Amino acid sequence: MTLDYVALGIFIAVALIIFYGIIVIHDIPYEIAKKRNHPHQDAIHYAGWVSLFTLHVLWPLLWIWATLWREDRGWGIQQIAQEQHDIQHHMAQLNNQIDELRQEIAVLKTANNPHSQQEEQ
């Protein structure tokens, strides 16, 4: 009879650990969102609870949703666009410098080769 109570106690303990373990695991995206100061923390938290009842289909998407946001750069889309604009501007400046250097080289070549100027005339 004592073993029955021990087995029942172990069964209840394991059931509670599994039950609360699943809840803790499903709160991981919410904890990530909270740590990153995500603007959609509540939505991620509620969707985590919905995911418990939808056979955990939403949970991987919640994880991705929570990790996409970073407080220092937001979603990152604007920063990437700004970086591309800066790179294009820098490339245009470099192309202008290359053109100026080519012109200077051409002037120097013609100045250093007086024979080529006489041949052209």
PDB file of C-alpha atoms in Angstrom:
ATOM      1  CA  MET A   1       0.000   0.000   0.000  1.00  0.00           C
ATOM      2  CA  THR A   2       2.872   2.375   0.781  1.00  0.00           C
ATOM      3  CA  LEU A   3       4.385   1.796  -2.642  1.00  0.00           C
ATOM      4  CA  ASP A   4       1.063   2.767  -4.209  1.00  0.00           C
ATOM      5  CA  TYR A   5       1.169   6.144  -2.467  1.00  0.00           C
ATOM      6  CA  VAL A   6       4.832   6.632  -3.412  1.00  0.00           C
ATOM      7  CA  ALA A   7       4.037   5.794  -7.037  1.00  0.00           C
ATOM      8  CA  LEU A   8       1.036   8.151  -6.964  1.00  0.00           C
ATOM      9  CA  GLY A   9       3.209  10.921  -5.479  1.00  0.00           C
ATOM     10  CA  ILE A  10       5.881  10.400  -8.131  1.00  0.00           C
ATOM     11  CA  PHE A  11       3.212  10.370 -10.857  1.00  0.00           C
ATOM     12  CA  ILE A  12       1.695  13.635  -9.614  1.00  0.00           C
ATOM     13  CA  ALA A  13       5.139  15.245  -9.278  1.00  0.00           C
ATOM     14  CA  VAL A  14       6.144  14.210 -12.808  1.00  0.00           C
ATOM     15  CA  ALA A  15       2.805  15.385 -14.218  1.00  0.00           C
ATOM     16  CA  LEU A  16       3.186  18.781 -12.525  1.00  0.00           C
ATOM     17  CA  ILE A  17       6.800  19.133 -13.685  1.00  0.00           C
ATOM     18  CA  ILE A  18       5.818  18.324 -17.272  1.00  0.00           C
ATOM     19  CA  PHE A  19       2.784  20.644 -17.131  1.00  0.00           C
ATOM     20  CA  TYR A  20       4.711  23.622 -15.758  1.00  0.00           C
ATOM     21  CA  GLY A  21       7.752  22.771 -17.890  1.00  0.00           C
ATOM     22  CA  ILE A  22       5.676  23.120 -21.049  1.00  0.00           C
ATOM     23  CA  ILE A  23       4.365  26.468 -19.826  1.00  0.00           C
ATOM     24  CA  VAL A  24       7.892  27.681 -19.042  1.00  0.00           C
ATOM     25  CA  ILE A  25       9.164  26.520 -22.434  1.00  0.00           C
ATOM     26  CA  HIS A  26       6.331  28.327 -24.185  1.00  0.00           C
ATOM     27  CA  ASP A  27       7.194  31.529 -22.331  1.00  0.00           C
ATOM     28  CA  ILE A  28      10.715  31.586 -23.793  1.00  0.00           C
ATOM     29  CA  PRO A  29       9.722  33.819 -26.770  1.00  0.00           C
ATOM     30  CA  TYR A  30       7.988  36.190 -24.355  1.00  0.00           C
ATOM     31  CA  GLU A  31      11.077  36.320 -22.143  1.00  0.00           C
ATOM     32  CA  ILE A  32      13.230  37.057 -25.196  1.00  0.00           C
ATOM     33  CA  ALA A  33      10.812  39.822 -26.225  1.00  0.00           C
ATOM     34  CA  LYS A  34      10.836  41.264 -22.713  1.00  0.00           C
ATOM     35  CA  LYS A  35      14.641  41.224 -22.583  1.00  0.00           C
ATOM     36  CA  ARG A  36      14.867  42.986 -25.958  1.00  0.00           C
ATOM     37  CA  ASN A  37      12.149  45.506 -25.041  1.00  0.00           C
ATOM     38  CA  HIS A  38      10.068  44.307 -27.995  1.00  0.00           C
ATOM     39  CA  PRO A  39       7.103  46.547 -28.890  1.00  0.00           C
ATOM     40  CA  HIS A  40       4.826  43.479 -29.267  1.00  0.00           C
ATOM     41  CA  GLN A  41       5.586  41.755 -25.959  1.00  0.00           C
ATOM     42  CA  ASP A  42       1.955  41.251 -25.006  1.00  0.00           C
ATOM     43  CA  ALA A  43       1.015  39.866 -28.412  1.00  0.00           C
ATOM     44  CA  ILE A  44       3.891  37.388 -28.253  1.00  0.00           C
ATOM     45  CA  HIS A  45       2.858  36.368 -24.739  1.00  0.00           C
ATOM     46  CA  TYR A  46      -0.783  35.788 -25.709  1.00  0.00           C
ATOM     47  CA  ALA A  47       0.208  33.983 -28.886  1.00  0.00           C
ATOM     48  CA  GLY A  48       2.358  31.696 -26.738  1.00  0.00           C
ATOM     49  CA  TRP A  49      -0.735  30.716 -24.770  1.00  0.00           C
ATOM     50  CA  VAL A  50      -2.676  30.193 -27.988  1.00  0.00           C
ATOM     51  CA  SER A  51       0.182  28.022 -29.208  1.00  0.00           C
ATOM     52  CA  LEU A  52      -0.375  25.714 -26.236  1.00  0.00           C
ATOM     53  CA  PHE A  53      -3.835  24.962 -27.582  1.00  0.00           C
ATOM     54  CA  THR A  54      -2.832  24.733 -31.250  1.00  0.00           C
ATOM     55  CA  LEU A  55      -0.380  21.877 -30.750  1.00  0.00           C
ATOM     56  CA  HIS A  56       2.613  24.240 -30.596  1.00  0.00           C
ATOM     57  CA  VAL A  57       2.389  25.243 -34.264  1.00  0.00           C
ATOM     58  CA  LEU A  58       2.908  28.943 -33.545  1.00  0.00           C
ATOM     59  CA  TRP A  59       5.792  28.539 -31.132  1.00  0.00           C
ATOM     60  CA  PRO A  60       8.684  28.541 -33.667  1.00  0.00           C
ATOM     61  CA  LEU A  61       7.180  31.591 -35.359  1.00  0.00           C
ATOM     62  CA  LEU A  62       6.938  33.348 -32.007  1.00  0.00           C
ATOM     63  CA  TRP A  63      10.590  32.617 -31.355  1.00  0.00           C
ATOM     64  CA  ILE A  64      11.527  34.185 -34.709  1.00  0.00           C
ATOM     65  CA  TRP A  65       9.185  37.128 -34.122  1.00  0.00           C
ATOM     66  CA  ALA A  66      10.721  37.801 -30.707  1.00  0.00           C
ATOM     67  CA  THR A  67      14.312  37.591 -31.933  1.00  0.00           C
ATOM     68  CA  LEU A  68      13.872  39.836 -34.988  1.00  0.00           C
ATOM     69  CA  TRP A  69      13.567  42.983 -32.877  1.00  0.00           C
ATOM     70  CA  ARG A  70      16.626  44.594 -31.334  1.00  0.00           C
ATOM     71  CA  GLU A  71      16.342  47.772 -29.342  1.00  0.00           C
ATOM     72  CA  ASP A  72      19.442  49.350 -30.858  1.00  0.00           C
ATOM     73  CA  ARG A  73      18.382  48.878 -34.501  1.00  0.00           C
ATOM     74  CA  GLY A  74      14.679  48.027 -34.391  1.00  0.00           C
ATOM     75  CA  TRP A  75      13.676  45.658 -37.155  1.00  0.00           C
ATOM     76  CA  GLY A  76      16.915  46.449 -38.983  1.00  0.00           C
ATOM     77  CA  ILE A  77      15.284  47.293 -42.295  1.00  0.00           C
ATOM     78  CA  GLN A  78      15.877  51.049 -42.121  1.00  0.00           C
ATOM     79  CA  GLN A  79      19.473  50.598 -41.071  1.00  0.00           C
ATOM     80  CA  ILE A  80      20.161  48.278 -44.002  1.00  0.00           C
ATOM     81  CA  ALA A  81      18.608  50.788 -46.416  1.00  0.00           C
ATOM     82  CA  GLN A  82      20.695  53.577 -44.879  1.00  0.00           C
ATOM     83  CA  GLU A  83      23.860  51.479 -45.126  1.00  0.00           C
ATOM     84  CA  GLN A  84      23.144  50.729 -48.795  1.00  0.00           C
ATOM     85  CA  HIS A  85      22.589  54.428 -49.470  1.00  0.00           C
ATOM     86  CA  ASP A  86      25.881  55.262 -47.724  1.00  0.00           C
ATOM     87  CA  ILE A  87      27.727  52.603 -49.727  1.00  0.00           C
ATOM     88  CA  GLN A  88      26.292  53.913 -53.007  1.00  0.00           C
ATOM     89  CA  HIS A  89      27.259  57.468 -52.072  1.00  0.00           C
ATOM     90  CA  HIS A  90      30.773  56.331 -51.180  1.00  0.00           C
ATOM     91  CA  MET A  91      31.056  54.420 -54.479  1.00  0.00           C
ATOM     92  CA  ALA A  92      29.990  57.531 -56.421  1.00  0.00           C
ATOM     93  CA  GLN A  93      32.681  59.551 -54.637  1.00  0.00           C
ATOM     94  CA  LEU A  94      35.287  56.914 -55.449  1.00  0.00           C
ATOM     95  CA  ASN A  95      34.238  56.876 -59.116  1.00  0.00           C
ATOM     96  CA  ASN A  96      34.573  60.666 -59.247  1.00  0.00           C
ATOM     97  CA  GLN A  97      38.043  60.437 -57.723  1.00  0.00           C
ATOM     98  CA  ILE A  98      39.029  57.800 -60.284  1.00  0.00           C
ATOM     99  CA  ASP A  99      37.839  60.041 -63.135  1.00  0.00           C
ATOM    100  CA  GLU A 100      39.788  62.997 -61.726  1.00  0.00           C
ATOM    101  CA  LEU A 101      42.914  60.861 -61.383  1.00  0.00           C
ATOM    102  CA  ARG A 102      42.565  59.643 -64.981  1.00  0.00           C
ATOM    103  CA  GLN A 103      42.317  63.221 -66.176  1.00  0.00           C
ATOM    104  CA  GLU A 104      45.390  64.200 -64.148  1.00  0.00           C
ATOM    105  CA  ILE A 105      47.328  61.233 -65.543  1.00  0.00           C
ATOM    106  CA  ALA A 106      46.353  62.212 -69.081  1.00  0.00           C
ATOM    107  CA  VAL A 107      47.509  65.795 -68.463  1.00  0.00           C
ATOM    108  CA  LEU A 108      50.786  64.584 -66.968  1.00  0.00           C
ATOM    109  CA  LYS A 109      51.413  62.214 -69.871  1.00  0.00           C
ATOM    110  CA  THR A 110      50.892  64.945 -72.418  1.00  0.00           C
ATOM    111  CA  ALA A 111      53.070  67.359 -70.429  1.00  0.00           C
ATOM    112  CA  ASN A 112      55.923  64.837 -70.094  1.00  0.00           C
ATOM    113  CA  ASN A 113      55.868  63.721 -73.750  1.00  0.00           C
ATOM    114  CA  PRO A 114      56.519  66.790 -75.914  1.00  0.00           C
ATOM    115  CA  HIS A 115      57.327  64.448 -78.824  1.00  0.00           C
ATOM    116  CA  SER A 116      53.815  63.080 -78.845  1.00  0.00           C
ATOM    117  CA  GLN A 117      52.436  66.625 -79.047  1.00  0.00           C
ATOM    118  CA  GLN A 118      54.653  67.429 -82.038  1.00  0.00           C
ATOM    119  CA  GLU A 119      53.660  64.207 -83.776  1.00  0.00           C
ATOM    120  CA  GLU A 120      50.005  65.003 -83.338  1.00  0.00           C
ATOM    121  CA  GLN A 121      50.446  68.423 -85.000  1.00  0.00           C
TER     122      GLN A 121
END
